Each structure stands twice: as structure tokens, then as C-alpha cells.
Short mmCIF file of C-alpha atoms and ligand atoms in Angstrom, two decimals:
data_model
loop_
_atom_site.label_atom_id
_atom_site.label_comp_id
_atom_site.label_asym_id
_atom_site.label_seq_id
_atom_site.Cartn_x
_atom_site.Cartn_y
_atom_site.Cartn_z
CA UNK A 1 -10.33 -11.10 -16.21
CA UNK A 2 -12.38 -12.69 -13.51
CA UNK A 3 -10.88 -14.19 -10.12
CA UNK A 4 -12.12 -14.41 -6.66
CA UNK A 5 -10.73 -11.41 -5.59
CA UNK A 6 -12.88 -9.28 -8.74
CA UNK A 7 -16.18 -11.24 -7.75
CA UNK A 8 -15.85 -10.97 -4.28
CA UNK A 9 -15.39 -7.30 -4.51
CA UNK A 10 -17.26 -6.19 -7.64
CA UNK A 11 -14.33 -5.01 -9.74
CA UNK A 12 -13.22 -4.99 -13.17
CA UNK A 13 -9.75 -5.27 -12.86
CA UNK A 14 -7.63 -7.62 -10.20
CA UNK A 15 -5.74 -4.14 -9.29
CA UNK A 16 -5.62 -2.76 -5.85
CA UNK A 17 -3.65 0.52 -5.19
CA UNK A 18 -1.64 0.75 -2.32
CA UNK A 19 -3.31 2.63 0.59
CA UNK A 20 0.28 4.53 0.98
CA UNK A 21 0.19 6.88 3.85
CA UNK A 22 -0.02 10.56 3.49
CA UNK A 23 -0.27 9.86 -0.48
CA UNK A 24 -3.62 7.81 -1.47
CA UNK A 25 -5.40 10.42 -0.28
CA UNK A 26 -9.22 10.65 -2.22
CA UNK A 27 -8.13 11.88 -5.76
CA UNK A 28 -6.26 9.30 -6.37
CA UNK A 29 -8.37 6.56 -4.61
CA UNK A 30 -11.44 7.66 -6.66
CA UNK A 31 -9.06 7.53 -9.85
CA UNK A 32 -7.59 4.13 -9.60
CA UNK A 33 -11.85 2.49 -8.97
CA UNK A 34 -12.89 4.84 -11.39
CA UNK A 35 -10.29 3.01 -13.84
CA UNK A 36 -11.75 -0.12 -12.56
CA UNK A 37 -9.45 -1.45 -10.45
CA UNK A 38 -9.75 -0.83 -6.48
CA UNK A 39 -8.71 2.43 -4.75
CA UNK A 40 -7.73 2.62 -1.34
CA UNK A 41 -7.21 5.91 1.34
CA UNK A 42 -4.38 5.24 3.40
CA UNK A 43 -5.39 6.36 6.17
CA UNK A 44 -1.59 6.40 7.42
CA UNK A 45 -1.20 8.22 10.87
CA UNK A 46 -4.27 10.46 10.22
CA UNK A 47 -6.77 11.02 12.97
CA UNK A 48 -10.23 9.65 12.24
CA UNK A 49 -12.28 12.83 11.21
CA UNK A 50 -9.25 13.93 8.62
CA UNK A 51 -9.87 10.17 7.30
CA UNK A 52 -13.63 10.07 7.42
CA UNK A 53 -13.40 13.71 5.02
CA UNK A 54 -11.24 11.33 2.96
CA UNK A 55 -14.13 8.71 2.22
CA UNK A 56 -16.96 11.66 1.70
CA UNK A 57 -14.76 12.98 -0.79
CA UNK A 58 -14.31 9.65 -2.26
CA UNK A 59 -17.92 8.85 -2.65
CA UNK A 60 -18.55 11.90 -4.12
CA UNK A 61 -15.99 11.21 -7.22
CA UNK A 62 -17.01 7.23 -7.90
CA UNK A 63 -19.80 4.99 -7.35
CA UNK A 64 -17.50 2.12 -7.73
CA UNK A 65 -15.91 0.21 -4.81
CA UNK A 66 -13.28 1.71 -3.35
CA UNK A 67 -11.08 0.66 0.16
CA UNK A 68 -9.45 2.48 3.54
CA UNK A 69 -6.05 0.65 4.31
CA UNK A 70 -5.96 1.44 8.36
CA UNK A 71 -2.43 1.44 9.25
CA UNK A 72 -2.37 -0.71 12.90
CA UNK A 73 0.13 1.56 14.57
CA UNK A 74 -1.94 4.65 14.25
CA UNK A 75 -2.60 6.05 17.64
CA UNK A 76 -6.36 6.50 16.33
CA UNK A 77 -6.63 2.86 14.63
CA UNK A 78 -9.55 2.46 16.92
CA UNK A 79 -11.85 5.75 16.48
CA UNK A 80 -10.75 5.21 12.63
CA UNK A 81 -12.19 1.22 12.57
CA UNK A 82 -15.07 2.42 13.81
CA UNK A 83 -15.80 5.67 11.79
CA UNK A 84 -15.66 3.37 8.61
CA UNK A 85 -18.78 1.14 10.05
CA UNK A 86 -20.09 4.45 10.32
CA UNK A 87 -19.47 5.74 6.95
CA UNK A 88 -20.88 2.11 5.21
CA UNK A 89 -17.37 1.88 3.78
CA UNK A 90 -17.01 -1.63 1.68
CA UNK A 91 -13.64 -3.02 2.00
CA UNK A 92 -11.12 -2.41 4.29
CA UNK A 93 -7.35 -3.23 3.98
CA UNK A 94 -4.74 -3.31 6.95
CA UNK A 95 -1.02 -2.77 7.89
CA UNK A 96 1.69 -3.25 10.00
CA UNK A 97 0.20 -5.28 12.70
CA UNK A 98 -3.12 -8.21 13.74
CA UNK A 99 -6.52 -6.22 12.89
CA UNK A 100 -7.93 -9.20 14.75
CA UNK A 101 -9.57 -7.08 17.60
CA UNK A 102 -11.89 -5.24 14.66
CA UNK A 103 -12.80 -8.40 13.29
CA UNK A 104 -16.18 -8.58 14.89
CA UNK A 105 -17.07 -4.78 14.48
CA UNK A 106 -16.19 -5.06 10.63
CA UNK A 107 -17.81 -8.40 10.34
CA UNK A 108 -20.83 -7.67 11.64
CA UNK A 109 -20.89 -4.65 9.15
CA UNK A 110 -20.75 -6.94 6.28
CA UNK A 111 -16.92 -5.40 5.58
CA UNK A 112 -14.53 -7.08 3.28
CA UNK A 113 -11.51 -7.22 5.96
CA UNK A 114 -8.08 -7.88 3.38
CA UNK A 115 -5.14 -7.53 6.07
CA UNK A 116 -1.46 -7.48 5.06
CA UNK A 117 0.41 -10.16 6.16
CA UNK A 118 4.34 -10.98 5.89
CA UNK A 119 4.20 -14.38 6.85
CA UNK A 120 2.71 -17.60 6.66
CA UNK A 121 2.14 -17.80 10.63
CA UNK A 122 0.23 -14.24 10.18
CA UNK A 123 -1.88 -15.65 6.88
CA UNK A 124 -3.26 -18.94 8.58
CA UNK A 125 -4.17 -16.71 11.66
CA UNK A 126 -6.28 -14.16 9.68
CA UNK A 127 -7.77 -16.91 7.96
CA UNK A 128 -9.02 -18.53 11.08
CA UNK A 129 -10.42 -14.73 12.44
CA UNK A 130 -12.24 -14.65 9.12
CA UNK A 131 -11.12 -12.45 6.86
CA UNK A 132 -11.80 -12.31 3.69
CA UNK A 133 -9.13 -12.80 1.50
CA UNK A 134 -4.90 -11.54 2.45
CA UNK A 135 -2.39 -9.24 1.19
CA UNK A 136 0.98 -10.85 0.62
CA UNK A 137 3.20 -8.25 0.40
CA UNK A 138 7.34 -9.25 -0.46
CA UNK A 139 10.14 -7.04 1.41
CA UNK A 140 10.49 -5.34 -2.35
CA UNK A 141 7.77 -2.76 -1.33
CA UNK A 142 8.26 0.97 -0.15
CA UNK A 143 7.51 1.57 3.76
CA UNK A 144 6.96 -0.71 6.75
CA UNK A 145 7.77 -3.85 5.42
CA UNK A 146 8.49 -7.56 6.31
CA UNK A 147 11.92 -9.83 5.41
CA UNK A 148 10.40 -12.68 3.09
CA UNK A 149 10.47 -11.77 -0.85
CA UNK A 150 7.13 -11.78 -3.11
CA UNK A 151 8.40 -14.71 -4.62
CA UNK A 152 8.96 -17.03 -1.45
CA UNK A 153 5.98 -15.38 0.65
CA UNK A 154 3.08 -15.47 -2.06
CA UNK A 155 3.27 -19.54 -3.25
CA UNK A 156 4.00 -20.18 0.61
CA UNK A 157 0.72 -18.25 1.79
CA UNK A 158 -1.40 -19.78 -1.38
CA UNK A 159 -0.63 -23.18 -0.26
CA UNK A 160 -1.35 -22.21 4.10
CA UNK A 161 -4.78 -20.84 3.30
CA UNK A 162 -7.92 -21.44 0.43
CA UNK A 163 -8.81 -17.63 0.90
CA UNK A 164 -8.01 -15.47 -2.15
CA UNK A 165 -4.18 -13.69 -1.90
CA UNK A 166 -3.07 -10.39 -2.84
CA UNK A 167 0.44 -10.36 -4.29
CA UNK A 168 2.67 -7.50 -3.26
CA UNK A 169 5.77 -5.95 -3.39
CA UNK A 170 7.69 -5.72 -6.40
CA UNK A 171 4.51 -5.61 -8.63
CA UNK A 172 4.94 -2.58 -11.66
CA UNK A 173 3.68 -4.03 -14.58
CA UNK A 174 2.07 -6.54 -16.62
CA UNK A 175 5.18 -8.93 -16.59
CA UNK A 176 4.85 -8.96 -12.39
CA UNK A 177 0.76 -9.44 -12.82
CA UNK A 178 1.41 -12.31 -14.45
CA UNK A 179 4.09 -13.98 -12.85
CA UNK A 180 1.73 -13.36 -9.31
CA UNK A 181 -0.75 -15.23 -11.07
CA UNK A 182 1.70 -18.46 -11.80
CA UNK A 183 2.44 -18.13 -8.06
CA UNK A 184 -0.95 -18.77 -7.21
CA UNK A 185 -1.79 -15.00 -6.49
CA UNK A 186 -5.48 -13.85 -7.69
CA UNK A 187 -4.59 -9.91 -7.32
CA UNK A 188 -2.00 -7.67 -7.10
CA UNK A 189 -1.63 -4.64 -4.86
CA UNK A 190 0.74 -2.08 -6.81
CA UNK A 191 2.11 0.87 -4.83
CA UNK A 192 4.96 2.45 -6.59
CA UNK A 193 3.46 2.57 -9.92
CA UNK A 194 0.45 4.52 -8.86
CA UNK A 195 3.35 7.08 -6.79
CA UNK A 196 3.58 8.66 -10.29
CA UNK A 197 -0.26 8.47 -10.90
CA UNK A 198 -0.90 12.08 -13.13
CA UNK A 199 -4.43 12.06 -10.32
CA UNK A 200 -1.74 11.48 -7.33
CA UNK A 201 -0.92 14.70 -5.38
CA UNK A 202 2.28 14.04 -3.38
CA UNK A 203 4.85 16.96 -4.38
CA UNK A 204 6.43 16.60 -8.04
CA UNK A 205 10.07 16.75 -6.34
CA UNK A 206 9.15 13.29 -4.82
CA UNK A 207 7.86 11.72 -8.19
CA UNK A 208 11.00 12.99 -9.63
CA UNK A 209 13.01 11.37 -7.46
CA UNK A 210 10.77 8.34 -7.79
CA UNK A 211 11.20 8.81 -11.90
CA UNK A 212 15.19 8.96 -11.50
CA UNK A 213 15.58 6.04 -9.03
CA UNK A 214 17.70 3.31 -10.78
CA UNK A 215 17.21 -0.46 -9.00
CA UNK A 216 19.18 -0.40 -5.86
CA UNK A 217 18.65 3.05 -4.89
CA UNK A 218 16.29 2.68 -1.89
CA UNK A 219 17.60 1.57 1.51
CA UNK A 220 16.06 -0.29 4.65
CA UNK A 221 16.37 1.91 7.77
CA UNK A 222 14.78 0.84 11.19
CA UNK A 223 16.24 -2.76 11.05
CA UNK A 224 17.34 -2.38 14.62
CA UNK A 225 14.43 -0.95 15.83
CA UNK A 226 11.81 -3.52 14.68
CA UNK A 227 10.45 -1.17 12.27
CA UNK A 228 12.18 -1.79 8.89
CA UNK A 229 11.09 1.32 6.12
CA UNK A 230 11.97 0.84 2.87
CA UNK A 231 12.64 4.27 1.11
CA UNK A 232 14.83 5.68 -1.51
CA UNK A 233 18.45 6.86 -0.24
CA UNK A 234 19.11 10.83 0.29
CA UNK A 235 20.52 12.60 3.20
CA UNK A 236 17.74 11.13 5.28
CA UNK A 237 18.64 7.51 4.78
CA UNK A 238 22.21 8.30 4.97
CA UNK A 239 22.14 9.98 8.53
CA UNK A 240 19.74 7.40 10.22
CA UNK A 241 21.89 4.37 9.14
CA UNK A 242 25.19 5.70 10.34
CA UNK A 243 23.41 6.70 13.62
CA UNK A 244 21.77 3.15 13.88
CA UNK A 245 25.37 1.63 13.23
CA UNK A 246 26.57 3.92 16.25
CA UNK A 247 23.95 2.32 18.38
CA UNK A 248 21.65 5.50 18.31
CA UNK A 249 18.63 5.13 20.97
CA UNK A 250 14.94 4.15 19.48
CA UNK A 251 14.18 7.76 20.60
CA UNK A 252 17.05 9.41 18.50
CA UNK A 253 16.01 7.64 15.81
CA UNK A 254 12.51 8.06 16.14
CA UNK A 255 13.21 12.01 16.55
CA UNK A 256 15.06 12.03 12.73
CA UNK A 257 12.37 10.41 11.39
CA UNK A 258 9.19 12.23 13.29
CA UNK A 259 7.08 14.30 10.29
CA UNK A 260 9.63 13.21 8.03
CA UNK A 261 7.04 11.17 5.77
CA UNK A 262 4.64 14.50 5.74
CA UNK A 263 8.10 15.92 4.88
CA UNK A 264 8.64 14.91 1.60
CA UNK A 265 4.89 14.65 0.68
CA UNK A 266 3.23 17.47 1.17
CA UNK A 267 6.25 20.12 1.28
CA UNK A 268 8.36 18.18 -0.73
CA UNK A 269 11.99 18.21 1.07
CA UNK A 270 13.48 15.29 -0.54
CA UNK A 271 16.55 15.61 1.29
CA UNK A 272 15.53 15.74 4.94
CA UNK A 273 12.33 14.04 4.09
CA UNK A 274 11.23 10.28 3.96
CA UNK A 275 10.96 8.86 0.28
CA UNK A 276 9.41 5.69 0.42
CA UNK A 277 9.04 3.94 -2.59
CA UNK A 278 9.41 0.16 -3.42
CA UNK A 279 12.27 -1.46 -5.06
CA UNK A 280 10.50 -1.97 -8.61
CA UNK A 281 10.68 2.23 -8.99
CA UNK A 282 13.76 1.62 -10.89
CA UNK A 283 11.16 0.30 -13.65
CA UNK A 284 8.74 3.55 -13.78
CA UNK A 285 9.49 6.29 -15.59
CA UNK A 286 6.27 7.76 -16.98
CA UNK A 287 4.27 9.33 -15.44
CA UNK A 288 0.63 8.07 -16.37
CA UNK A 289 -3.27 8.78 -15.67
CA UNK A 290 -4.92 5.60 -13.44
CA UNK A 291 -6.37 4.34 -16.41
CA UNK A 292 -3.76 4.42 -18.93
CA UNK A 293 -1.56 1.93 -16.07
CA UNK A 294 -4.68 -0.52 -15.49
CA UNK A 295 -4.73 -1.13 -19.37
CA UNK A 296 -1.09 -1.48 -20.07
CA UNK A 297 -0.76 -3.50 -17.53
CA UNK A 298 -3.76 -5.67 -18.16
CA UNK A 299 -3.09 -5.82 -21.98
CA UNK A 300 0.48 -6.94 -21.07
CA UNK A 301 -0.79 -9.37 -18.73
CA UNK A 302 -3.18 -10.92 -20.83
CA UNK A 303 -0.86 -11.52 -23.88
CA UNK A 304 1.53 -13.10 -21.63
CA UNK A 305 -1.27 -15.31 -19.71
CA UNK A 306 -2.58 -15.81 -23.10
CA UNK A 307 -6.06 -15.40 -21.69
O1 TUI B 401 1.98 -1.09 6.39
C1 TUI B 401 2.66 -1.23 5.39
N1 TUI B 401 3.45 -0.28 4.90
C2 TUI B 401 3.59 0.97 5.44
S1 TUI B 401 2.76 1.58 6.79
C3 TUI B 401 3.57 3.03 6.64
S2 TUI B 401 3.28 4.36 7.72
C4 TUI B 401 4.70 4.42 8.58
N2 TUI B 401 5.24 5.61 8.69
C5 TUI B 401 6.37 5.77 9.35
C6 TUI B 401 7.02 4.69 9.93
C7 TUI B 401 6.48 3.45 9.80
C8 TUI B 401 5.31 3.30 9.11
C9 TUI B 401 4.40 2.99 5.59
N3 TUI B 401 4.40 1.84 4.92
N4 TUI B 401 2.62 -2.39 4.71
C10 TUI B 401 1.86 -3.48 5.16
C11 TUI B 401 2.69 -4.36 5.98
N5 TUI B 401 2.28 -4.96 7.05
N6 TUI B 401 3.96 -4.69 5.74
C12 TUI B 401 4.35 -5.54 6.72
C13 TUI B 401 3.27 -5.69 7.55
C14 TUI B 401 3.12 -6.51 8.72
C15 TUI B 401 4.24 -6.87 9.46
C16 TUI B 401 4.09 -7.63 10.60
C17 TUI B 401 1.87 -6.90 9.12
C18 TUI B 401 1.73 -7.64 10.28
C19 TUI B 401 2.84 -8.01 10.99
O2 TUI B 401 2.72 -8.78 12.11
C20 TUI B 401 2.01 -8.18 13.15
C21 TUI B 401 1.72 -9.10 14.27
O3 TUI B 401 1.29 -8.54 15.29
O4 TUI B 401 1.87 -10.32 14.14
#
């Protein structure tokens, strides 16, 4: 299946996989390209060398092009934007916030710059700084996310802009490929799905709980404090919301939460720790190699788009 997106970037498959912090670390990123769709690091809250490791290793498991999703409101966003033009990495993805003050940096290194946007306002700015095509990710996903749905934010941003857009946010199979396609989208970025990846190493009591989660089980915490993370509802979730109903300070609530990603990650404490996973992980319950999800999803996909 060709699009913009899969010409612009050299790919088989109109896949992306979420650059999820602390998890799309380089196994799985080298995985989901190898499959032939396109793998990202998330380069989450990591300091630049522990992220430039991350693309070595990469390059070392695919020649196929792969991406780094810098997350904005790292402390190290800069040192990391400019590592990548250092390291000749190819496309670069970004989160929760503008990217706009790299846009000259990554330009002039001939980088595909895809940001994440949440809104319309956010889309037709990128658009005007030059970017290459945007990520329109729906308040469905797991993490830092915006308030607009995939299916009100994706047609909306298609009409703003005539860049390629990314759908995202809701996205687990190859019923939600094609129904991004009918809203105009020419990609889809799928997080949750890959969570479960067999080549992704977060801590088997996370996938489990990712396995078990039925529809509604995640909850939003941080609406109060302007950072909304969607994740799925333990002890964690439970204890920050009735403190940010009591009118907890930002730094209480930033103290709970503090590690608590790395938490549930690496050691795999799913009670104190962060599970964030997007509303659609009600829908996955295998757990699959990179490749076997790119073809059932594309095979789905393209008996439904009859293509
Ligand atoms: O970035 C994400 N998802 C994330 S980042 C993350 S790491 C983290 N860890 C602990 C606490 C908080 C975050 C986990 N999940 N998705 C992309 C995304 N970007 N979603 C929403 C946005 C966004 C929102 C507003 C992008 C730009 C924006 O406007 C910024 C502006 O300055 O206008």
C-alpha cells in the first residue's frame, strides 16, 4: 500500500510505532522497521548519550528507516535534537509541546520532522515551520495526551493542512487502519498494540495488565495540572485522583508520580507504578512478534479497503 507518508519515508507499510517512553527502546524499534513498518526510540526523559546508545544499537539491527520521538518536556530535549544531527538519524517524531525552535537544525540536516499535534491551531502552525508531514493523535491514547478524539481531530487536521497526517490514538487493528484512511489519514501511529510486541522489553507484569485491561479500565490523571496521562487504573491512579480532588499541590502530585513510569517498566510494580496504555488495550490480547501485527493488520485493512 503506497501513500505519501510510505514514499516520503521509504517504507513498506503506513505503520509507525509509538516512540513510548521508557518502552521503545532499540529492540523493539529495530523490530517494528525490520517488519516494514517504521520504528521509533522514545527517547522519553532520557538524557542524550543514554538515547544516542539507543540509535547505535538500532543501526546495528536494521538498515531500514527507523525514527527518535523526542519528548519536548525532557530537560535534555536540546543536547538530544542535536545528538540526532549528529548521529545522521532520518526521521524524527515529537511530543508534548512546539519542536519549532529545532526546525532549522533538523531542516538543514535533511530530517523528516513529524510532530504530534492535538489540535488544529498546533497542525496549521507546524505546517507553516515546515514540517514534513503531522501526527494526529485522539485523547484515546496512553500517556500525555490532548482532549479532542481521533475521530473529530484527524478529518479536522486533513482539511487545515495538504501535508500528509498520522492518525493516532485508538488505532489496534486493521478495522482502525482503515477507518483512519476514510478520515483522510495516510498513516497510523499504533502504541498499545506494539506494548505487547514478543521484541518489546517492558516487564511481563505490565503486558499482563495491558492483556487483562477490559475498555474503560484506564483513567486520566493530571487534568488539573495541565498534564493529562492516560494510564490504566491501580493503586497509582486511585491515590493521585482522590488527592487531585482534595486540591493536592502540583508538587504533591508531581512527587507520587516522580520515577513512577520507570516504575512499572523496568521493575515492574504495577501497583505503585505508572501503566500507561491507550484506551483500545481492551482489544489486545495476544501477544505477537512485530511482524505477525503489521500483516494482520494490513491483510485486515486491505480486505476492508478492498485495495
Ligand atoms: O507525548 C505524548 N505522549 C506521552 S509523552 C510521555 S512521557 C511523560 N511522562 C510522565 C509524565 C508526562 C509525560 C508519555 N506519553 N504524545 C504526544 C502528544 N503531544 N500528545 C499531546 C501532545 C501535545 C499537546 C499539546 C503536543 C503539543 C501540544 O501543544 C504544545 C504547544 O506548545 O502548543
Amino acid at each position: 500500500m503506497k501513500t505519501r507518508v510510505t514514499e516520503l519515508l521509504g517504507i513498506q507499510y503506513p505503520i509507525f510505532q509509538g516512540g513510548m517512553a521508557w518502552v521503545a527502546e532499540y529492540h523493539l524499534a529495530a523490530a517494528a522497521s525490520e517488519a516494514g513498518g517504521l520504528g521509533i526510540i522514545g527517547a522519553g526523559g532520557a538524557p542524550a548519550e543514554f538515547v544516542r546508545e539507543q540509535v547505535r544499537k538500532t543501526k546495528e539491527l536494521t538498515d531500514k528507516p527507523f525514527g527518535v520521538n523526542v519528548m519536548l518536556m525532557n530537560p535534555e530535549a536540546d543536547a538530544i535534537a542535536q545528538m540526532l544531527v549528529e548521529e545522521g538519524v532520518k526521521v524524527v517524531t515529537t511530543g508534548a509541546g512546539n519542536p519549532g525552535k529545532y526546525m532549522k537544525i533538523w531542516k538543514e540536516a535533511g530530517i523528516k520532522v513529524i510532530p504530534v499535534v492535538a489540535s488544529v491551531a498546533l497542525a496549521k502552525m507546524m505546517e507553516r515551520s515546515g514540517v514534513d508531514a503531522v501526527i494526529a493523535e485522539g485523547t484515546e491514547s496512553g500517556g500525555h495526551i490532548g482532549s479532542a478524539t481521533t475521530m473529530t481531530l484527524v478529518p479536522q487536521v486533513v482539511d487545515a493542512v495538504s501535508i500528509p497526517v498520522i492518525a493516532a490514538g485508538g488505532i489496534a487493528d486493521g478495522r482502525g487502519f482503515a477507518a483512519s484512511m476514510m478520515l483522510g489519514a495516510e498513516a497510523v501511529q499504533i502504541g498499545t498494540r506494539f506494548l505487547v510486541a514478543k521484541e518489546c522489553v517492558v516487564h511481563d507484569n505490565y503486558k499482563q495488565k495491558v492483556l487483562a485491561a477490559k475498555d474503560i479500565d484506564s483513567e486520566v490523571t493530571g487534568l488539573s495540572t495541565g498534564h493529562p496521562v492516560r494510564q490504566i487504573r491501580n493503586k497509582m491512579t486511585r491515590e493521585y485522583l482522590k488527592l487531585e480532588k482534595a486540591g493536592a499541590t502540583l508538587d504533591e502530585l508531581e512527587h507520587l508520580t516522580l520515577g513512577s513510569l520507570r516504575k512499572a517498566v523496568v521493575e515492574g510494580d504495577v501497583v505503585d507504578g505508572t501503566i500507561m496504555a491507550g484506551q483500545i488495550a481492551g482489544m489486545v490480547k495476544k501477544e505477537q512478534t512485530c511482524q505477525e501485527i503489521m500483516e494482520e493488520i494490513m491483510a485486515e485493512a486491505e480486505k476492508l479497503l478492498k485495495i
